C-alpha cells in the first residue's frame, strides 16, 4: 500500500512519514507548495511538479489555513479515485475558520464559548457595549495563538478593533473563559483520543499555546472530555485532528479543531509515540476503506490487524479510568448493540461477555 503525506514539510509530517514506513510499502512526503489542481481539461487533475499525482491508497493532507482552497480541491478530486483520506473537502473550510467551527460544533451538540460575528466593524463596536470584560478577540483563521487577543476594557477593545480594521482583518468576539491560561489539547484518531495534555501559558499570558511559551503536561481525559473531543472531530468530518478544550466552570468547551496539529510538544509531554499512532491509524483505515470499496468484507480487515483467526484478534488491552475498552471490530463481530443486557463473567486472566437470554 502507498501513502502520500502532503504538507509544508514540518517535523510532525516527517515523524509520521518515518513511522508510516513500518505500515505502508511505500511512503512519500509531498510539498504542498508544488501541487497544482486543474479543471477544464480531459479530467479533473491534481498535479505534483507538473505530473499527475500517482496512485496512492492513502493521502494525508496537512498544512496551514493558507492552503485551504488547495486542500479542499485536492480532497474533492481524490475522493473519486479510490483513495482513503482522513478528511472531507469541507473539513478544511470549516476547521480553518474558528467561527464556522463554532457553528459546526454547536450543531453537533458540542458546547462552545459564546462567540459573536458582526458584519461590520461598526456593528462589532456596538456589540462591545453589551459584553462583559475581559473579552477575547480572534482572527478567524489564526493559529499558534497568533490571532488571539484579550481586551480588559471597552477602550482597549475599541482601539484593537480599529487596528484590525486598518489591517483589513476580520474578527470574532468571544467570551473569556477563566482557566488560568490552561487548556487541554487532545489528538483524535477516529473514535479515540490517542494522546492528551494540559497546556499552561507562561506568566502574564492568556494563551496556552506551546508556540507562545506554554508548557505541556500529560493529562488523561475522562470519558466526558474524550467523547467531546471525538464528537468535535466528527463535527468537522476529520478522522485525525487536534482539539482544544477549555475546562470552564460550566463544563468543557471546545475552542477549535486543528487539522494539522504539531506533534513534538505532545509527544514530549506524554512520552507517547503519537506519530506512530497516527501512521497505524492511517494504515488500518486504508485497509478498511479499500475492503469496503472492493466489498471484501472483514477477512481483509482482519489481515491488517494481526488477526489470529476470524474470531480472535491480538491487541494491547486499553484500560481507562478502570474501564476496559475493546476494539471496534470486536463489537462488530459480536453483533452487540448499545444498551443490550449482558452477563459478565470475570476470572483471573479472562472476561466473558454473554447476551442475557431471558428464558
Ligand atoms: N475564549 C477564551 N477564553 C479563555 N482563553 C482563551 C479563549 N480563547 C482562546 N484562549 C486561549 O488562547 C489559546 C489560543 O486560542 P485558539 O482559539 O486555540 O487559537 P489558536 O488557533 O491560535 O491556537 C487557547 O489555547 C487558550 O489558551
Ligand atoms: Mg489552538
Coordinates of C-alpha atoms and ligand atoms in Angstrom, one line a residue:
X1 CA 0.0 0.0 0.0
X2 CA 1.1 3.5 -0.8
X3 CA 0.9 6.6 1.4
X4 CA 1.4 10.3 0.5
X5 CA 1.7 12.9 3.1
X6 CA 1.1 16.3 1.6
X7 CA 2.4 19.1 3.8
X8 CA 4.8 22.0 4.3
X9 CA 7.4 19.5 5.3
X10 CA 7.5 20.2 9.1
X11 CA 8.8 17.9 11.8
X12 CA 5.4 16.4 12.5
X13 CA 4.9 15.3 8.9
X14 CA 8.4 13.9 8.9
X15 CA 7.8 12.0 12.1
X16 CA 4.6 10.4 10.8
X17 CA 6.3 9.6 7.5
X18 CA 9.1 7.8 9.3
X19 CA 6.7 5.7 11.4
X20 CA 4.5 5.0 8.4
X21 CA 7.3 3.1 6.7
X22 CA 6.6 0.3 9.2
X23 CA 3.0 0.1 8.0
X24 CA 2.9 1.1 4.3
X25 CA 5.0 -0.4 1.5
X26 CA 5.7 3.0 0.1
X27 CA 5.7 6.4 1.8
X28 CA 6.2 9.8 0.1
X29 CA 6.3 13.2 1.6
X30 CA 5.0 15.7 -1.0
X31 CA 5.4 19.5 -0.7
X32 CA 2.0 21.2 -0.8
X33 CA 3.5 24.2 -2.5
X34 CA 4.3 22.1 -5.5
X35 CA 0.7 20.9 -6.1
X36 CA -1.5 22.2 -8.8
X37 CA -5.1 21.4 -9.4
X38 CA -6.8 21.8 -12.8
X39 CA -10.3 21.9 -14.3
X40 CA -11.4 22.3 -17.9
X41 CA -9.1 19.6 -19.2
X42 CA -9.9 16.0 -20.0
X43 CA -10.5 15.1 -16.4
X44 CA -10.1 16.8 -13.0
X45 CA -6.5 16.6 -12.3
X46 CA -4.1 17.1 -9.3
X47 CA -0.5 17.5 -10.4
X48 CA 2.7 17.3 -8.4
X49 CA 5.6 19.1 -10.0
X50 CA 3.5 19.1 -13.2
X51 CA 3.0 15.3 -13.2
X52 CA -0.4 13.7 -12.3
X53 CA -0.3 12.6 -8.7
X54 CA 0.4 8.9 -8.8
X55 CA -1.9 6.3 -7.4
X56 CA -1.9 6.3 -3.7
X57 CA -4.1 4.2 -1.4
X58 CA -4.0 6.9 1.3
X59 CA -3.3 10.6 1.1
X60 CA -2.9 12.6 4.3
X61 CA -3.1 16.3 3.7
X62 CA -1.6 18.7 6.3
X63 CA -0.5 22.3 6.1
X64 CA -1.9 25.7 7.3
X65 CA -5.1 27.7 6.5
X66 CA -3.2 29.5 3.7
X67 CA -3.8 26.3 1.6
X68 CA -7.5 25.8 2.4
X69 CA -8.7 26.1 -1.1
X70 CA -6.0 23.8 -2.5
X71 CA -6.5 21.3 0.3
X72 CA -10.3 21.3 -0.3
X73 CA -9.9 21.0 -4.1
X74 CA -7.4 18.2 -3.8
X75 CA -9.6 16.2 -1.5
X76 CA -12.6 16.8 -3.8
X77 CA -10.7 15.3 -6.7
X78 CA -9.0 12.4 -4.9
X79 CA -12.3 11.4 -3.3
X80 CA -13.4 9.8 -6.5
X81 CA -10.1 8.0 -7.1
X82 CA -10.4 5.2 -4.5
X83 CA -8.0 6.9 -2.1
X84 CA -8.5 7.0 1.7
X85 CA -8.2 10.5 3.2
X86 CA -8.8 11.4 6.8
X87 CA -10.8 14.5 5.8
X88 CA -13.7 15.6 3.6
X89 CA -13.4 18.7 1.4
X90 CA -15.5 20.8 3.8
X91 CA -13.2 19.8 6.8
X92 CA -10.7 22.4 5.5
X93 CA -13.2 25.2 5.0
X94 CA -14.7 24.7 8.5
X95 CA -11.7 23.9 10.6
X96 CA -9.6 26.7 9.1
X97 CA -12.2 29.2 10.3
X98 CA -12.8 29.4 14.0
X99 CA -16.3 30.9 13.6
X100 CA -17.5 28.2 11.2
X101 CA -16.0 25.6 13.5
X102 CA -18.0 27.1 16.4
X103 CA -21.2 26.8 14.3
X104 CA -20.4 23.2 13.3
X105 CA -19.5 22.2 16.9
X106 CA -22.7 23.6 18.4
X107 CA -24.8 21.9 15.6
X108 CA -23.1 18.6 16.6
X109 CA -24.0 19.1 20.2
X110 CA -20.6 20.2 21.4
X111 CA -20.5 23.2 23.8
X112 CA -18.5 26.3 22.7
X113 CA -17.9 29.7 24.4
X114 CA -20.4 32.4 23.5
X115 CA -19.0 33.8 20.2
X116 CA -20.1 36.7 18.0
X117 CA -19.5 37.6 14.4
X118 CA -20.6 41.1 13.3
X119 CA -21.0 42.1 9.6
X120 CA -19.1 45.4 10.0
X121 CA -16.6 46.9 12.5
X122 CA -19.2 49.5 13.4
X123 CA -21.6 46.7 14.4
X124 CA -18.7 44.9 16.3
X125 CA -18.1 48.1 18.3
X126 CA -21.8 48.3 19.1
X127 CA -21.7 44.7 20.4
X128 CA -18.9 45.7 22.7
X129 CA -21.4 47.8 24.7
X130 CA -23.3 44.7 25.6
X131 CA -20.4 42.3 26.6
X132 CA -18.6 41.6 29.8
X133 CA -14.9 42.3 30.0
X134 CA -12.3 40.9 29.6
X135 CA -13.3 39.8 26.1
X136 CA -11.4 37.7 23.6
X137 CA -11.0 38.8 20.0
X138 CA -9.8 36.4 17.4
X139 CA -8.8 36.5 13.7
X140 CA -11.0 33.5 12.5
X141 CA -8.1 31.9 10.6
X142 CA -5.3 32.5 13.2
X143 CA -3.2 29.7 14.6
X144 CA -0.4 29.1 17.1
X145 CA -2.0 31.7 19.3
X146 CA -1.1 34.5 16.9
X147 CA -4.6 35.8 16.1
X148 CA -5.9 35.7 19.7
X149 CA -6.1 38.9 21.8
X150 CA -7.8 39.9 25.1
X151 CA -9.1 43.3 25.9
X152 CA -9.8 44.3 29.5
X153 CA -11.9 47.3 28.8
X154 CA -14.2 48.9 26.3
X155 CA -11.5 51.5 25.4
X156 CA -8.8 48.8 24.7
X157 CA -11.3 46.7 22.8
X158 CA -12.3 49.6 20.6
X159 CA -8.7 50.5 19.7
X160 CA -8.0 46.9 18.9
X161 CA -11.0 46.8 16.5
X162 CA -9.7 50.0 14.8
X163 CA -6.3 48.4 14.3
X164 CA -7.8 45.2 12.9
X165 CA -10.0 47.3 10.6
X166 CA -7.0 49.2 9.3
X167 CA -5.2 45.9 8.6
X168 CA -8.4 44.7 6.9
X169 CA -8.6 41.7 9.3
X170 CA -12.0 40.1 10.1
X171 CA -12.6 39.5 13.8
X172 CA -14.8 37.4 16.1
X173 CA -15.6 38.3 19.7
X174 CA -15.7 35.6 22.3
X175 CA -16.5 35.4 26.0
X176 CA -13.4 35.0 28.1
X177 CA -13.4 31.6 30.0
X178 CA -11.3 31.8 33.2
X179 CA -8.9 28.8 33.2
X180 CA -5.7 30.4 34.4
X181 CA -4.3 30.3 30.9
X182 CA -4.7 26.5 30.8
X183 CA -6.3 24.4 28.1
X184 CA -6.4 20.8 27.0
X185 CA -5.1 19.6 23.7
X186 CA -6.3 16.2 22.6
X187 CA -5.2 14.3 19.5
X188 CA -8.0 12.4 18.0
X189 CA -7.6 9.5 15.6
X190 CA -11.0 8.1 14.6
X191 CA -13.1 7.3 17.7
X192 CA -10.2 7.6 20.1
X193 CA -8.0 10.2 21.8
X194 CA -4.5 8.9 21.2
X195 CA -2.8 11.5 23.4
X196 CA -3.8 14.4 25.5
X197 CA -2.1 17.1 27.6
X198 CA -2.8 20.2 29.6
X199 CA -1.1 23.3 28.4
X200 CA -0.3 26.1 30.8
X201 CA 0.5 29.5 29.3
X202 CA 3.6 31.3 30.6
X203 CA 3.3 34.0 33.2
X204 CA 1.3 37.1 32.1
X205 CA -0.1 35.3 29.1
X206 CA -3.7 34.2 28.4
X207 CA -2.8 31.9 25.5
X208 CA -1.6 28.4 26.4
X209 CA -0.1 27.6 23.0
X210 CA 3.3 25.9 23.1
X211 CA 4.4 28.3 20.4
X212 CA 3.7 31.2 22.8
X213 CA 5.8 29.6 25.6
X214 CA 3.1 27.4 27.1
X215 CA 4.2 24.2 28.8
X216 CA 2.6 20.8 28.1
X217 CA 1.9 18.2 30.9
X218 CA 0.5 14.7 30.2
X219 CA -3.2 14.6 31.2
X220 CA -5.6 11.7 30.7
X221 CA -9.0 12.7 29.7
X222 CA -12.1 11.4 31.4
X223 CA -14.8 9.8 29.3
X224 CA -16.8 13.0 29.0
X225 CA -13.9 15.0 27.7
X226 CA -12.8 12.2 25.4
X227 CA -16.3 12.0 24.0
X228 CA -16.4 15.7 23.4
X229 CA -13.0 15.6 21.6
X230 CA -14.2 12.7 19.4
X231 CA -17.5 14.5 18.7
X232 CA -15.7 17.7 17.8
X233 CA -13.5 15.8 15.3
X234 CA -16.6 14.3 13.7
X235 CA -18.3 17.7 13.6
X236 CA -15.7 18.8 11.0
X237 CA -15.5 15.4 9.3
X238 CA -11.9 14.9 10.4
X239 CA -10.6 11.4 11.2
X240 CA -7.4 12.9 12.6
X241 CA -7.0 16.2 14.3
X242 CA -6.1 18.2 17.4
X243 CA -8.9 19.5 19.6
X244 CA -8.5 22.4 22.0
X245 CA -10.7 22.3 25.1
X246 CA -11.3 24.8 27.9
X247 CA -12.4 23.4 31.3
X248 CA -14.7 26.2 32.3
X249 CA -16.9 26.3 35.4
X250 CA -19.9 25.3 33.2
X251 CA -18.1 22.3 31.8
X252 CA -15.9 21.5 28.8
X253 CA -16.0 24.0 26.0
X254 CA -14.3 23.4 22.6
X255 CA -12.3 26.2 21.1
X256 CA -11.1 24.9 17.8
X257 CA -10.2 21.8 15.8
X258 CA -6.7 21.7 14.3
X259 CA -6.3 19.6 11.1
X260 CA -2.5 19.8 11.2
X261 CA -1.6 19.6 14.9
X262 CA 2.0 19.9 15.9
X263 CA 3.2 16.6 17.5
X264 CA 6.5 17.4 19.0
X265 CA 5.1 19.2 22.1
X266 CA 2.5 16.5 22.9
X267 CA 5.0 13.7 22.2
X268 CA 7.4 15.3 24.7
X269 CA 4.8 15.9 27.3
X270 CA 3.1 12.5 27.1
X271 CA 6.1 10.4 26.1
X272 CA 3.7 8.7 23.7
X273 CA 4.6 7.9 20.1
X274 CA 1.7 9.9 18.6
X275 CA 3.3 9.9 15.2
X276 CA 3.2 6.1 15.3
X277 CA -0.4 6.0 16.4
X278 CA -1.4 8.3 13.5
X279 CA 0.6 6.2 11.0
X280 CA -1.0 3.0 12.3
X281 CA -4.5 4.6 12.2
X282 CA -4.0 5.7 8.6
X283 CA -2.9 2.2 7.7
X284 CA -5.9 0.5 9.4
X285 CA -8.3 3.0 8.0
X286 CA -6.9 2.5 4.5
X287 CA -7.4 -1.3 4.7
X288 CA -10.9 -0.8 6.0
X289 CA -11.6 1.8 3.3
X290 CA -10.2 -0.5 0.5
X291 CA -12.0 -3.5 1.6
X292 CA -15.3 -1.6 1.9
X293 CA -14.7 -0.2 -1.6
X294 CA -13.8 -3.6 -3.0
X295 CA -16.5 -5.3 -1.0
X296 CA -14.1 -7.7 0.5
X297 CA -15.5 -7.6 4.0
X298 CA -13.9 -8.5 7.3
X299 CA -11.4 -11.1 6.1
X300 CA -9.3 -8.3 4.6
X301 CA -9.7 -6.1 7.6
X302 CA -8.6 -8.9 9.9
X303 CA -5.4 -9.4 7.9
X304 CA -4.4 -5.8 8.7
X305 CA -4.7 -6.1 12.5
X306 CA -2.8 -9.2 13.3
X307 CA -5.8 -11.5 13.3
X308 CA -5.2 -14.9 14.9
X309 CA -8.4 -16.3 13.4
X310 CA -11.8 -15.0 12.3
X311 CA -12.8 -14.8 15.9
X312 CA -9.7 -13.7 17.7
X313 CA -7.5 -10.6 17.4
X314 CA -4.2 -9.9 19.1
X315 CA -4.2 -6.4 20.6
X316 CA -3.0 -4.5 23.7
X317 CA -5.6 -4.0 26.3
X318 CA -6.9 -0.5 26.8
X319 CA -7.9 0.4 30.4
X320 CA -9.1 3.9 31.1
X321 CA -10.3 5.1 34.5
X322 CA -10.5 1.4 35.4
X323 CA -12.8 0.5 32.5
X324 CA -11.7 -1.9 29.7
X325 CA -12.3 -0.8 26.1
X326 CA -12.4 -3.3 23.3
X327 CA -11.6 -2.7 19.6
X328 CA -14.5 -1.6 17.5
X329 CA -14.1 -4.7 15.3
X330 CA -14.9 -7.0 18.3
X331 CA -18.1 -5.1 18.8
X332 CA -19.0 -5.5 15.2
X333 CA -18.1 -9.2 15.2
X334 CA -20.2 -9.8 18.4
X335 CA -23.3 -8.1 17.0
X336 CA -23.9 -6.5 20.4
X337 CA -25.8 -3.3 20.4
X338 CA -25.8 -0.2 22.7
X339 CA -27.7 -0.8 25.9
X340 CA -28.0 -4.6 25.3
X341 CA -28.4 -6.6 28.5
X342 CA -25.4 -8.9 29.0
X343 CA -23.9 -11.2 31.6
X344 CA -20.3 -10.5 32.5
X345 CA -18.2 -13.3 34.0
X346 CA -14.6 -12.5 35.1
X347 CA -11.9 -14.7 36.4
X348 CA -8.2 -14.3 36.6
X349 CA -6.9 -13.5 33.1
X350 CA -10.3 -13.9 31.4
X351 CA -13.5 -12.0 30.9
X352 CA -16.6 -13.3 29.1
X353 CA -19.5 -11.1 27.8
X354 CA -22.6 -13.0 27.0
X355 CA -26.0 -12.0 25.8
X356 CA -28.5 -12.3 28.6
X357 CA -31.1 -14.8 27.4
X358 CA -34.3 -14.4 29.3
X359 CA -35.9 -17.9 29.2
Ligands
LIG1 N1 -12.5 32.3 25.0 C1 -11.3 32.1 25.6 N2 -11.2 32.2 26.9 C2 -10.0 32.0 27.5 N3 -8.9 31.6 26.9 C3 -8.9 31.5 25.5 C4 -10.1 31.7 24.8 N4 -9.9 31.5 23.5 C5 -8.6 31.2 23.4 N5 -8.0 31.2 24.6 C6 -6.6 30.9 24.9 O1 -5.8 31.2 23.7 C7 -5.3 30.0 23.1 C8 -5.4 30.1 21.6 O2 -6.7 30.1 21.2 P1 -7.3 29.2 20.0 O3 -8.7 29.6 19.7 O4 -7.0 27.8 20.2 O5 -6.4 29.8 18.7 P2 -5.1 29.3 18.0 O6 -5.5 28.7 16.7 O7 -4.2 30.4 17.8 O8 -4.4 28.2 18.9 C9 -6.1 28.8 23.7 O9 -5.4 27.7 23.7 C10 -6.4 29.4 25.1 O10 -5.3 29.1 26.0
LIG2 MG1 -5.5 26.5 19.5

